[in-house]
Coordinates of C-alpha atoms in Angstrom, one line a residue:
X1 CA 10.0 -9.3 -22.1
X2 CA 6.6 -10.9 -22.1
X3 CA 4.5 -12.2 -24.9
X4 CA 1.1 -10.9 -25.6
X5 CA -0.3 -13.2 -23.0
X6 CA 2.1 -11.8 -20.5
X7 CA 4.5 -14.7 -20.4
X8 CA 8.3 -14.4 -20.0
X9 CA 10.5 -14.5 -23.1
X10 CA 11.6 -18.0 -24.3
X11 CA 9.4 -19.8 -21.8
X12 CA 6.2 -21.8 -22.2
X13 CA 3.4 -20.6 -20.0
X14 CA 0.2 -22.1 -19.0
X15 CA -3.1 -20.3 -18.9
X16 CA -3.2 -16.9 -17.3
X17 CA -5.8 -18.0 -14.8
X18 CA -4.1 -21.1 -13.4
X19 CA -0.5 -19.9 -13.6
X20 CA 2.7 -21.8 -14.3
X21 CA 3.9 -25.1 -13.0
X22 CA 2.3 -27.7 -10.9
X23 CA -0.4 -26.3 -8.7
X24 CA -0.2 -29.1 -6.2
X25 CA 1.6 -32.4 -5.8
X26 CA 5.2 -32.9 -4.7
X27 CA 6.7 -29.9 -6.4
X28 CA 5.3 -27.4 -3.9
X29 CA 5.4 -27.5 -0.2
X30 CA 2.1 -27.7 1.7
X31 CA 0.6 -24.2 1.7
X32 CA -0.6 -24.5 5.3
X33 CA 2.4 -26.0 7.0
X34 CA 5.1 -24.4 4.8
X35 CA 8.7 -25.5 4.2
X36 CA 10.3 -27.2 7.2
X37 CA 7.2 -26.8 9.3
X38 CA 7.7 -23.1 9.8
X39 CA 4.1 -22.1 9.1
X40 CA 2.0 -20.0 11.4
X41 CA -0.3 -22.9 12.3
X42 CA 2.7 -25.0 13.2
X43 CA 3.8 -22.2 15.5
X44 CA 0.4 -22.0 17.1
X45 CA 0.3 -25.7 17.8
X46 CA 3.8 -25.5 19.3
X47 CA 2.7 -22.6 21.5
X48 CA -0.2 -24.6 22.9
X49 CA 2.3 -27.2 24.0
X50 CA 4.5 -24.6 25.7
X51 CA 1.7 -22.4 27.0
X52 CA -0.1 -25.1 29.0
X53 CA 2.8 -25.6 31.4
X54 CA 3.1 -21.8 31.9
X55 CA -0.5 -21.7 33.1
X56 CA -0.2 -24.7 35.3
X57 CA 1.7 -25.1 38.6
X58 CA 3.6 -22.3 40.3
X59 CA 7.0 -20.7 40.0
X60 CA 9.3 -19.0 42.5
X61 CA 10.2 -15.4 42.0
X62 CA 13.6 -13.8 42.5
X63 CA 13.0 -13.7 46.3
X64 CA 12.0 -17.3 46.4
X65 CA 8.3 -16.4 46.8
X66 CA 5.8 -18.8 45.3
X67 CA 3.3 -17.3 42.9
X68 CA 1.0 -18.1 40.0
X69 CA 2.7 -18.7 36.6
X70 CA 2.1 -16.1 33.8
X71 CA -0.4 -16.5 31.0
X72 CA 0.9 -15.5 27.6
X73 CA -1.6 -15.1 24.7
X74 CA -0.8 -17.9 22.1
X75 CA -0.9 -15.4 19.3
X76 CA 1.9 -13.4 21.0
X77 CA 3.9 -16.6 21.5
X78 CA 3.5 -17.5 17.8
X79 CA 4.6 -14.0 16.9
X80 CA 7.6 -14.2 19.2
X81 CA 8.7 -17.4 17.5
X82 CA 8.0 -16.4 13.9
X83 CA 9.1 -12.7 13.9
X84 CA 10.9 -12.1 17.2
X85 CA 12.0 -8.5 16.3
X86 CA 8.6 -7.3 15.1
X87 CA 7.0 -4.6 17.3
X88 CA 3.7 -5.7 19.0
X89 CA 1.2 -3.9 21.1
X90 CA 0.3 -5.8 24.3
X91 CA -1.5 -5.4 27.5
X92 CA 0.3 -6.6 30.6
X93 CA -1.9 -7.3 33.7
X94 CA -0.2 -7.5 37.0
X95 CA -1.1 -8.9 40.4
X96 CA 0.1 -8.8 44.0
X97 CA -0.4 -7.0 47.3
X98 CA 1.6 -3.9 46.2
X99 CA -0.6 -3.2 43.3
X100 CA -1.0 -5.0 39.9
X101 CA -0.1 -1.9 37.9
X102 CA 3.3 -1.6 39.6
X103 CA 3.9 -5.3 39.1
X104 CA 3.2 -4.9 35.4
X105 CA 5.4 -1.8 35.2
X106 CA 8.3 -3.5 36.9
X107 CA 8.0 -6.5 34.6
X108 CA 8.1 -4.3 31.5
X109 CA 11.1 -2.3 32.7
X110 CA 12.9 -5.5 33.4
X111 CA 12.6 -6.8 29.8
X112 CA 12.6 -3.6 27.7
X113 CA 15.6 -2.7 25.6
X114 CA 17.6 -0.2 27.7
X115 CA 20.4 0.3 25.1
X116 CA 18.5 3.2 23.5
X117 CA 18.7 1.4 20.1
X118 CA 15.0 0.8 20.0
X119 CA 13.1 3.8 21.4
X120 CA 9.8 2.4 20.0
X121 CA 9.6 0.0 23.0
X122 CA 7.5 2.2 25.3
X123 CA 4.6 2.5 27.6
X124 CA 1.4 3.8 26.0
X125 CA -0.7 4.2 29.2
X126 CA -1.5 2.8 32.7
X127 CA -4.9 1.5 33.8
X128 CA -5.1 1.1 37.6
X129 CA -8.8 0.2 37.1
X130 CA -7.8 -3.2 35.8
X131 CA -4.2 -3.5 37.2
X132 CA -2.6 -3.2 33.7
X133 CA -0.5 -1.3 31.3
X134 CA -0.5 -1.0 27.5
X135 CA 2.9 -1.2 25.9
X136 CA 4.8 -1.6 22.6
X137 CA 7.7 -4.0 22.6
X138 CA 9.5 -6.5 20.5
X139 CA 7.7 -9.8 20.1
X140 CA 10.6 -11.8 21.7
X141 CA 10.1 -9.9 25.0
X142 CA 7.0 -11.9 25.7
X143 CA 9.2 -15.0 26.1
X144 CA 11.0 -13.1 28.9
X145 CA 7.7 -12.0 30.4
X146 CA 6.6 -15.6 30.6
X147 CA 9.2 -16.2 33.3
X148 CA 7.7 -13.4 35.5
X149 CA 5.2 -14.9 38.0
X150 CA 1.6 -13.7 38.1
X151 CA 1.3 -11.8 34.8
X152 CA -1.4 -12.0 32.2
X153 CA -0.1 -10.8 28.8
X154 CA -2.5 -10.4 25.9
X155 CA -2.6 -8.9 22.5
X156 CA -3.8 -5.2 22.4
X157 CA -6.2 -6.1 19.6
X158 CA -7.9 -3.5 17.4
X159 CA -11.5 -2.9 18.1
X160 CA -14.2 -2.6 15.4
X161 CA -17.6 -0.9 15.6
X162 CA -20.3 -3.5 16.0
X163 CA -22.7 -1.4 13.9
X164 CA -20.6 -1.6 10.8
X165 CA -20.5 -4.4 8.2
X166 CA -17.1 -6.1 7.9
X167 CA -15.5 -5.5 4.5
X168 CA -15.2 -8.7 2.5
X169 CA -13.6 -9.6 -0.8
X170 CA -13.3 -12.8 -2.8
X171 CA -10.6 -11.4 -4.9
X172 CA -7.0 -12.4 -4.5
X173 CA -5.4 -9.0 -4.9
X174 CA -6.6 -7.6 -1.6
X175 CA -4.7 -10.3 0.2
X176 CA -1.6 -10.4 -2.1
X177 CA -1.2 -6.6 -1.5
X178 CA -1.3 -6.9 2.3
X179 CA -4.3 -4.7 2.5
X180 CA -6.9 -6.9 4.5
X181 CA -5.2 -6.4 7.9
X182 CA -5.7 -2.6 7.5
X183 CA -9.4 -2.6 6.7
X184 CA -10.5 -2.2 10.3
X185 CA -8.3 0.8 11.0
X186 CA -10.0 4.1 12.0
X187 CA -8.4 7.5 12.5
X188 CA -7.6 8.7 16.0
X189 CA -10.3 10.5 17.9
X190 CA -10.7 14.0 16.5
X191 CA -8.9 13.1 13.2
X192 CA -10.9 13.1 10.0
X193 CA -11.0 10.1 7.7
X194 CA -8.8 10.7 4.7
X195 CA -10.3 11.4 1.3
X196 CA -9.1 10.0 -2.1
X197 CA -9.7 12.2 -5.1
X198 CA -10.4 10.2 -8.2
X199 CA -9.4 12.4 -11.2
X200 CA -11.1 10.4 -14.0
X201 CA -14.4 10.0 -15.8
X202 CA -16.6 10.4 -12.7
X203 CA -18.1 8.0 -10.2
X204 CA -21.6 6.4 -10.1
X205 CA -21.9 7.1 -6.4
X206 CA -25.3 5.7 -5.5
X207 CA -24.4 2.1 -5.3
X208 CA -23.4 -0.3 -2.5
X209 CA -19.7 0.0 -3.4
X210 CA -19.7 3.5 -2.0
X211 CA -22.3 3.1 0.8
X212 CA -25.0 4.4 -1.5
X213 CA -23.0 7.7 -1.9
X214 CA -22.3 8.3 1.7
X215 CA -18.6 8.1 1.2
X216 CA -18.5 10.1 -2.1
X217 CA -18.5 13.4 -0.2
X218 CA -18.3 15.6 -3.3
X219 CA -18.2 15.5 -7.1
X220 CA -17.2 18.1 -9.7
X221 CA -17.4 18.1 -13.5
X222 CA -14.4 19.7 -15.1
X223 CA -14.3 18.3 -18.6
X224 CA -15.1 20.6 -21.5
X225 CA -15.6 17.8 -24.0
X226 CA -19.2 17.6 -25.2
X227 CA -19.6 13.8 -25.1
X228 CA -19.8 13.5 -21.4
X229 CA -22.8 12.0 -19.7
X230 CA -23.9 12.9 -16.2
X231 CA -22.3 10.7 -13.5
X232 CA -19.9 8.3 -15.2
X233 CA -20.7 7.7 -18.8
X234 CA -17.4 5.9 -19.5
X235 CA -17.3 3.6 -16.4
X236 CA -13.6 3.9 -15.9
X237 CA -13.8 6.3 -12.9
X238 CA -16.3 4.1 -11.1
X239 CA -14.1 1.0 -11.7
X240 CA -11.0 2.9 -10.4
X241 CA -12.9 4.2 -7.3
X242 CA -14.1 0.6 -6.6
X243 CA -10.6 -0.7 -6.6
X244 CA -9.4 2.2 -4.4
X245 CA -12.2 2.3 -1.9
X246 CA -15.2 0.0 -2.7
X247 CA -17.1 -1.5 0.1
X248 CA -19.8 -3.8 -1.4
X249 CA -20.1 -7.4 -0.1
X250 CA -17.2 -9.5 -1.5
X251 CA -16.0 -6.6 -3.6
X252 CA -14.1 -4.5 -1.0
X253 CA -11.3 -2.3 -2.3
X254 CA -8.0 -1.2 -0.9
X255 CA -9.4 1.3 1.6
X256 CA -13.1 0.5 2.1
X257 CA -13.4 3.0 5.0
X258 CA -11.9 6.0 3.1
X259 CA -13.9 8.9 1.6
X260 CA -13.9 9.7 -2.1
X261 CA -14.3 12.7 -4.3
X262 CA -15.2 12.4 -8.0
X263 CA -13.3 14.9 -10.3
X264 CA -14.7 14.3 -13.7
X265 CA -12.1 15.3 -16.4
X266 CA -12.8 12.5 -18.9
X267 CA -15.5 12.0 -21.5
X268 CA -17.5 8.9 -22.4
X269 CA -14.8 7.8 -24.8
X270 CA -12.0 7.7 -22.2
X271 CA -10.4 11.0 -23.4
X272 CA -9.6 14.1 -21.4
X273 CA -8.1 17.4 -22.3
X274 CA -4.7 17.8 -20.5
X275 CA -5.8 21.3 -19.6
X276 CA -8.9 19.9 -17.9
X277 CA -6.8 17.4 -16.0
X278 CA -4.7 20.4 -14.8
X279 CA -7.9 22.2 -13.8
X280 CA -9.0 19.0 -11.9
X281 CA -5.6 19.0 -10.0
X282 CA -6.1 22.7 -9.2
X283 CA -9.6 22.0 -7.8
X284 CA -8.1 19.3 -5.6
X285 CA -5.4 21.7 -4.4
X286 CA -7.9 24.4 -3.5
X287 CA -10.2 22.0 -1.7
X288 CA -7.7 19.7 -0.1
X289 CA -7.9 21.1 3.5
X290 CA -11.7 21.5 3.6
X291 CA -12.3 18.0 2.1
X292 CA -9.3 16.4 3.8
X293 CA -8.0 15.2 0.5
X294 CA -4.8 13.2 1.3
X295 CA -4.5 11.1 -1.8
X296 CA -5.2 11.8 -5.5
X297 CA -5.3 9.1 -8.2
X298 CA -4.6 9.8 -11.9
X299 CA -5.2 6.7 -14.0
X300 CA -4.4 8.5 -17.3
X301 CA -1.4 9.9 -19.2
X302 CA -0.7 12.6 -21.8
X303 CA 0.0 11.8 -25.5
X304 CA 3.0 14.1 -25.8
X305 CA 6.4 13.2 -24.4
X306 CA 8.0 15.8 -22.3
X307 CA 10.5 16.9 -19.6
X308 CA 8.9 17.1 -16.1
X309 CA 10.6 20.5 -15.6
X310 CA 8.5 21.9 -18.5
X311 CA 5.3 20.0 -18.6
X312 CA 2.4 21.9 -16.9
X313 CA 0.6 18.7 -15.9
X314 CA 3.8 17.6 -14.0
X315 CA 3.9 20.9 -12.3
X316 CA 0.3 20.5 -11.3
X317 CA 0.8 17.2 -9.6
X318 CA 3.9 18.5 -7.9
X319 CA 1.9 21.3 -6.4
X320 CA -0.4 18.7 -4.8
X321 CA 2.6 16.7 -3.6
X322 CA 4.3 19.7 -2.0
X323 CA 1.0 20.6 -0.3
X324 CA 0.7 17.2 1.4
X325 CA -1.4 15.2 -1.1
X326 CA 0.1 11.8 -2.1
X327 CA -0.3 11.6 -5.9
X328 CA -0.5 8.1 -7.4
X329 CA -0.4 7.7 -11.2
X330 CA -0.6 4.9 -13.7
X331 CA 2.6 4.0 -15.6
X332 CA 0.7 3.5 -18.9
X333 CA -0.1 0.5 -21.1
X334 CA 2.3 1.1 -24.0
X335 CA 4.9 -1.4 -22.9
X336 CA 6.9 -3.5 -25.4
X337 CA 7.5 -7.2 -25.8
X338 CA 11.2 -6.9 -26.4
X339 CA 12.4 -4.5 -23.6
X340 CA 11.7 -1.3 -21.7
X341 CA 9.3 1.2 -23.4
X342 CA 10.4 4.2 -21.3
X343 CA 7.9 6.4 -19.5
X344 CA 8.0 9.7 -21.3
X345 CA 4.5 11.0 -20.6
X346 CA 3.0 13.1 -17.9
X347 CA 2.2 12.7 -15.1
X348 CA 3.8 9.2 -14.9
X349 CA 7.2 10.8 -15.8
X350 CA 7.3 13.0 -12.7
X351 CA 10.0 11.9 -10.3
X352 CA 8.1 13.0 -7.1
X353 CA 4.9 11.1 -7.5
X354 CA 4.3 7.4 -7.2
X355 CA 4.1 5.8 -10.6
X356 CA 2.6 2.3 -10.6
X357 CA 3.1 -0.6 -13.0
X358 CA 0.8 -3.7 -13.3
X359 CA 1.4 -7.2 -12.1
X360 CA -0.2 -10.5 -13.2
X361 CA -0.8 -12.4 -9.9
X362 CA -1.2 -15.7 -11.8
X363 CA -3.9 -16.8 -9.3
X364 CA -1.4 -17.0 -6.4
X365 CA -0.2 -15.0 -3.4
X366 CA 3.3 -16.4 -4.0
X367 CA 5.6 -13.7 -5.3
X368 CA 7.5 -16.4 -7.3
X369 CA 4.5 -16.9 -9.6
X370 CA 3.9 -13.2 -10.2
X371 CA 5.0 -11.4 -13.4
X372 CA 4.6 -8.1 -15.3
X373 CA 2.4 -8.2 -18.4
X374 CA 4.2 -6.9 -21.5
X375 CA 1.8 -3.9 -21.9
X376 CA 2.8 -2.4 -18.5
X377 CA 5.2 0.5 -19.4
X378 CA 8.5 0.8 -17.7
X379 CA 12.0 2.3 -18.2
X380 CA 13.6 5.7 -18.0
X381 CA 11.8 9.1 -18.4
X382 CA 13.2 11.7 -20.8
X383 CA 14.9 13.2 -17.7
X384 CA 16.6 10.0 -16.7
X385 CA 14.4 8.8 -13.9
X386 CA 13.5 5.2 -13.6
X387 CA 9.8 4.4 -13.5
X388 CA 7.7 2.9 -12.1
X389 CA 8.7 2.9 -8.5
X390 CA 6.1 0.3 -7.5
X391 CA 3.8 -2.3 -8.9
X392 CA 0.4 -3.8 -7.9
X393 CA -2.1 -6.2 -9.2
X394 CA -3.5 -4.9 -12.5
X395 CA -4.5 -7.9 -14.6
X396 CA -8.0 -9.4 -14.7
X397 CA -9.3 -7.0 -12.0
X398 CA -13.0 -7.0 -11.2
X399 CA -14.7 -3.7 -10.4
X400 CA -18.0 -1.8 -10.5
X401 CA -19.3 -0.2 -13.8
X402 CA -22.5 1.7 -14.5
X403 CA -25.1 -0.2 -16.6
X404 CA -25.0 2.4 -19.3
X405 CA -21.2 2.8 -19.4
X406 CA -19.5 2.8 -22.8
X407 CA -16.8 0.4 -21.4
X408 CA -19.5 -2.2 -20.7
X409 CA -20.9 -1.9 -24.2
X410 CA -17.5 -2.1 -25.7
X411 CA -16.5 -5.2 -23.8
X412 CA -19.7 -7.2 -23.1
X413 CA -17.8 -10.5 -22.8
X414 CA -15.9 -9.0 -19.7
X415 CA -19.1 -8.9 -17.6
X416 CA -18.8 -11.1 -14.6
X417 CA -21.9 -10.2 -12.6
X418 CA -24.6 -7.6 -12.4
X419 CA -22.8 -4.2 -12.3
X420 CA -19.3 -5.6 -12.4
X421 CA -16.8 -6.4 -15.1
X422 CA -13.2 -7.6 -15.6
X423 CA -10.6 -5.3 -16.9
X424 CA -6.8 -5.1 -17.1
X425 CA -4.4 -2.1 -17.1
X426 CA -2.1 0.1 -15.0
X427 CA -5.3 2.2 -14.5
X428 CA -6.3 -0.4 -12.0
X429 CA -3.0 -1.0 -10.4
X430 CA -2.7 2.6 -9.5
X431 CA -5.8 2.7 -7.2
X432 CA -4.5 -0.3 -5.3
X433 CA -1.6 1.9 -4.3
X434 CA -3.8 4.9 -3.8
X435 CA -5.9 3.0 -1.3
X436 CA -2.8 1.7 0.4
X437 CA -1.6 5.3 0.7
X438 CA -4.9 6.2 2.4
X439 CA -4.5 3.3 4.8
X440 CA -1.0 4.7 5.8
X441 CA -2.5 8.1 6.3
X442 CA -5.0 6.6 8.7
X443 CA -2.3 5.0 10.8
X444 CA 0.3 7.8 10.4
X445 CA -1.6 11.0 9.9
X446 CA 1.6 13.1 10.1
X447 CA 3.4 11.3 7.4
X448 CA 4.3 13.3 4.3
X449 CA 3.8 12.0 0.8
X450 CA 7.6 11.4 0.7
X451 CA 7.3 9.2 3.7
X452 CA 4.3 7.3 2.3
X453 CA 6.2 6.7 -0.9
X454 CA 9.3 5.6 1.1
X455 CA 7.4 3.2 3.3
X456 CA 5.6 1.5 0.4
X457 CA 8.9 1.2 -1.5
X458 CA 11.0 -0.1 1.3
X459 CA 8.5 -2.9 2.2
X460 CA 7.7 -3.9 -1.4
X461 CA 8.2 -7.5 -2.3
X462 CA 10.8 -8.2 -5.0
X463 CA 9.4 -10.1 -8.0
X464 CA 12.1 -12.5 -9.3
X465 CA 10.2 -13.3 -12.6
X466 CA 9.7 -9.7 -13.6
X467 CA 12.1 -8.1 -16.2
X468 CA 14.6 -5.8 -14.3
X469 CA 12.9 -2.5 -13.4
X470 CA 9.5 -3.4 -14.9
X471 CA 7.9 -3.6 -11.4
X472 CA 10.1 -0.9 -9.8
X473 CA 11.4 -2.1 -6.5
X474 CA 8.5 -4.6 -6.3
X475 CA 4.9 -5.4 -5.4
X476 CA 3.4 -3.4 -2.5
X477 CA 2.9 -5.0 0.9
X478 CA 0.7 -2.4 2.6
X479 CA 0.6 -4.1 6.0
X480 CA 4.4 -4.3 6.3
X481 CA 4.7 -0.7 5.1
X482 CA 2.3 0.5 7.8
X483 CA 4.4 -1.1 10.5
X484 CA 7.4 1.2 9.8
X485 CA 8.0 4.0 12.2
X486 CA 10.7 5.9 10.3
X487 CA 10.3 5.4 6.6
X488 CA 13.1 6.6 4.3
X489 CA 12.7 9.5 1.8
X490 CA 13.3 8.5 -1.8
X491 CA 12.8 12.1 -2.8
X492 CA 15.5 13.5 -0.4
X493 CA 17.9 14.6 -3.2
X494 CA 15.1 16.2 -5.2
X495 CA 13.8 18.1 -2.2
X496 CA 16.9 20.2 -2.1
X497 CA 15.7 21.9 -5.3
X498 CA 12.2 22.6 -3.9
X499 CA 11.8 26.3 -3.1
X500 CA 9.2 28.3 -1.4
X501 CA 7.3 30.9 -3.5
X502 CA 6.5 33.7 -1.1
X503 CA 4.3 35.5 -3.6
X504 CA 2.1 32.5 -4.2
X505 CA 2.4 31.0 -0.8
X506 CA 3.3 27.6 -2.2
X507 CA 6.4 25.4 -3.1
X508 CA 7.9 24.9 -6.5
X509 CA 10.6 22.8 -8.0
X510 CA 13.6 24.7 -9.3
X511 CA 14.1 22.8 -12.6
X512 CA 17.0 25.0 -13.8
X513 CA 19.0 24.4 -10.6
X514 CA 18.4 20.7 -10.7
X515 CA 19.4 20.4 -14.3
X516 CA 22.6 22.2 -13.7
X517 CA 23.4 19.9 -10.7
X518 CA 22.4 16.7 -12.6
X519 CA 24.7 17.6 -15.5
X520 CA 27.6 18.4 -13.3
X521 CA 27.4 15.3 -11.1
X522 CA 26.0 11.9 -12.0
X523 CA 25.7 11.0 -8.3
X524 CA 23.6 14.1 -7.3
X525 CA 20.8 11.8 -6.0
X526 CA 23.0 9.3 -4.1
X527 CA 21.6 10.7 -0.8
X528 CA 18.2 9.1 -1.6
X529 CA 19.5 5.7 -2.4
X530 CA 22.9 4.8 -0.9
X531 CA 21.8 4.0 2.6
X532 CA 18.5 2.2 2.0
X533 CA 17.7 -1.3 0.8
X534 CA 14.6 -0.7 -1.2
X535 CA 13.7 -4.4 -1.8
X536 CA 15.0 -7.9 -1.3
X537 CA 17.2 -7.3 -4.3
X538 CA 18.7 -3.9 -4.8
X539 CA 17.1 -1.6 -7.5
X540 CA 20.1 -1.6 -9.8
X541 CA 21.4 1.7 -11.2
X542 CA 19.4 3.6 -8.5
X543 CA 16.7 5.9 -9.6
X544 CA 18.4 8.2 -12.0
X545 CA 20.6 8.0 -15.1
X546 CA 21.7 10.4 -17.8
X547 CA 21.4 7.6 -20.4
X548 CA 18.4 9.2 -22.1
X549 CA 20.0 12.7 -22.3
X550 CA 22.5 11.4 -24.9
X551 CA 19.7 10.4 -27.3
X552 CA 17.4 13.4 -27.3
X553 CA 17.0 16.7 -25.5
X554 CA 13.4 17.4 -24.6
X555 CA 14.3 20.7 -23.0
X556 CA 13.6 22.6 -26.2
X557 CA 10.0 21.5 -26.4
X558 CA 7.9 24.6 -26.8
X559 CA 4.4 24.0 -25.4
X560 CA 3.1 27.1 -27.3
X561 CA 3.8 25.2 -30.6
X562 CA 1.9 22.0 -29.6
X563 CA -1.2 21.5 -31.7
X564 CA -4.4 21.9 -29.8
X565 CA -5.4 18.4 -30.9
X566 CA -2.4 17.0 -29.0
X567 CA -3.7 18.5 -25.7
X568 CA -5.1 15.1 -24.8
X569 CA -4.8 12.6 -22.0
X570 CA -6.0 9.0 -22.3
X571 CA -7.1 6.5 -19.7
X572 CA -4.7 3.6 -19.0
X573 CA -7.1 0.7 -19.6
X574 CA -5.3 -2.1 -21.5
X575 CA -7.4 -2.1 -24.7
X576 CA -5.3 -4.8 -26.4
X577 CA -5.6 -7.3 -23.5
X578 CA -6.8 -10.7 -24.8
X579 CA -7.2 -14.2 -23.4
X580 CA -9.2 -13.2 -20.3
X581 CA -9.7 -16.1 -18.0
X582 CA -13.1 -17.8 -17.6
X583 CA -12.9 -17.3 -13.9
X584 CA -11.3 -14.7 -11.6
X585 CA -8.3 -14.6 -9.4
X586 CA -10.2 -15.6 -6.2
X587 CA -8.8 -16.3 -2.8
X588 CA -8.9 -20.1 -2.3
X589 CA -8.5 -21.7 1.1
X590 CA -5.1 -22.9 0.0
X591 CA -4.0 -19.4 -1.0
X592 CA -5.4 -18.0 2.3
X593 CA -3.3 -20.4 4.3
X594 CA -0.2 -19.5 2.2
X595 CA -1.0 -15.8 2.7
X596 CA -1.1 -16.3 6.5
X597 CA 2.3 -17.9 6.3
X598 CA 3.7 -15.0 4.4
X599 CA 2.3 -12.5 6.8
X600 CA -0.2 -11.0 4.3
X601 CA -3.2 -11.7 6.4
X602 CA -3.7 -10.5 10.0
X603 CA -3.3 -13.4 12.3
X604 CA -6.5 -12.5 14.1
X605 CA -8.4 -13.4 10.9
X606 CA -7.4 -17.1 11.2
X607 CA -9.7 -19.6 12.8
X608 CA -9.5 -19.3 16.6
X609 CA -7.2 -21.6 18.4
X610 CA -8.1 -23.0 21.9
X611 CA -5.9 -21.6 24.5
X612 CA -5.5 -22.5 28.2
X613 CA -7.5 -20.5 30.6
X614 CA -5.6 -17.7 32.4
X615 CA -4.3 -18.7 35.8
X616 CA -6.4 -17.1 38.6
X617 CA -4.7 -14.2 40.3
X618 CA -3.3 -15.1 43.7
X619 CA -5.4 -14.1 46.7
X620 CA -4.3 -10.8 48.3
X621 CA -2.2 -11.2 51.5
X622 CA -4.0 -10.5 54.7
X623 CA -3.4 -7.0 56.2
X624 CA -0.5 -6.8 58.6
X625 CA -1.4 -6.6 62.3
X626 CA 0.7 -4.5 64.7
X627 CA 0.8 -5.9 68.3
X628 CA 0.5 -3.4 71.1

C-alpha cells in the first residue's frame, strides 16, 4: 500500500505535485503526436491531405454519370481513422435533380449496417428545406460516403446558447475525468434540468460558483446539533457542491449546468447525527419529483460498523435508489498503509449505491501516473461486498469555501485564492462522480440508477499503479460512459431480492431472502459479473465474497443497544493529509494535448484546422421538353 505521502510500497516517489519519473525528455513520447504518430493532430493533418482531392475534380457514379466529389468534414475523417467503430452524429446533404434529400437517404441506406447487429445506426430526421438528413452511424461509414458523388457530410455539432458563459476550469481533474465534453449538454425540450442534492453541512449559495444562488433551488436545515451556523459554517458542503456543480470562472465543477439543493445535516465541526442524515434522505425522497432530484451526494460515513441489511442509514439510501435517485457516497478516509481497510460503515457499505475512492492524479492525465492515496478506504464490507466500485480525483482538490468557515480557520495554509482552498479526501472524489451522474441523466433521462452505475463502471479506466481493488474497477471517464446506449446492470443479482411494499407504495430489499441465498450459493451474484468486462483488467473476485463472514457476524448487532453518543456520522475530509503541493494540479498545454489524444477532451475544443471549401453543388439539369 502507499506511504503517508501516497507513494507505492517499496518505491521512491518524487513530489506529489510533479509526479514520478521524467516529465519530459526521451523517456516519454511527445504528448501532442503520441506513440507511432497516432495522435489526433496527426490524424487531422493526414485528413487534410486526403480531403483535398475529394473536394477537387469529379467522379463518375455507378451509372457513369459525372458529378461533383463529396466533401467530408475533417473532424469526421479523423474520427473514422482513430475510432472507426464509434457512433457519430452527422448531417448528410445531398444534391441532384431528383431531390437532395433522396440523394442523401439513398447514400445512407447504401452504407448503413444491414445485418441488424447495430440498430443504433439510424436516421434521426429529414430536412427537405436544406436537402439533408441527420443520422447516427459508425465513424468508418464516412469513408464509404466519401465515394458517393455530390454529398456534403458534416458533424452534427452540439449548439450552445450564445447568452451563457462558457464554463472554464484550470484544474486537471475535469479533463482527466472526461467531463469537459459534457459541459454544454442541455436536456431535451420539455425535460427539466436534473438536481443534485448535497447532504452535507449546507451551501453558501450567493456566490459566482452557483450563479449567485440561481441554481441552488432550495435549502433545508435538518441538523439538531446546536453548533450550526446559518448557511455553511463548516465549509465542507460548499466545497463539495463546487466540485459537483460549480460554475465560477476557471473553477467549473463536474456538472456546471445542473441545479443543486442544500440539505444541511452537519454542524460547524463536521459532525452529523446519523438520525439527521436519515431525515435528510427522507426529505430528498419526499421532494424528489417536485424538485427533480436525480442525484444525491453523501460525503460522510457513520462511526459504527454494520450490516447493510440492518443499518437504517443504508435502508434510507436504498429507498432513494429504488425511487430513481442515483446515490453517490464517499468510501471514507480511514485507509491503511499495509493493505485493505475494509469498508464497514454506512452508507459506503451499501451494495446498491456508488461508493467512490480517491485518486492522486500526480499532475497528469496519464492513467499510468495515477495512484490511490493510502488514506482512501477500500476492501470488503461486513457483508462481503467489494468497495469502492469507482474512483475519481480526490487529492489536492481546489473548491469554494465561505470566509467564516471553520475549515478555513483550521487550515489557513491551504488557502489558494480569495474564497477557495485546497483539500483532499474521498469527500471530494464523490461529488466528481455525482456530477458525472447528473451529466448522464441529462443525456439519458430514462436511465435508472443501476444503468448510470453500470455505464460509469464499464467505461472506467483501469489504474495499473493502484493496489488491487483500491480504485474499484478504475477511474471514471464520464464522456465514454455517456456514449453507451445499453449499459450493463451491476446490481442485477441484488435486484431479484427487491420487493414492492404495497402498503407503503415503495420498494424494499429483502435482506433475509438475500442472506439465505448468499449462504447457500457463493455464485449467487454471477449474473451481474460473468458477461461484462468492467475495466481494461478484470475486477478479480467479482463483487462479492463470503470471506468476511468467517471472521465476524454483524447480523446480531442490536441498534437499540447502541449508545446515543455513537449515533454520529463524520465528513470524509482527509484530516491527516500532509505535504500539500505549493501549486495545483493545473491543465498545462502538454497535458491538454495528451488528453485530446486519449479522447478525454471533445475534439471540437481543439484549435480549428483549415479545411477545403465544400464543392459547389452541381447545377440542376434543365427541364425535359416534350416535342409535339
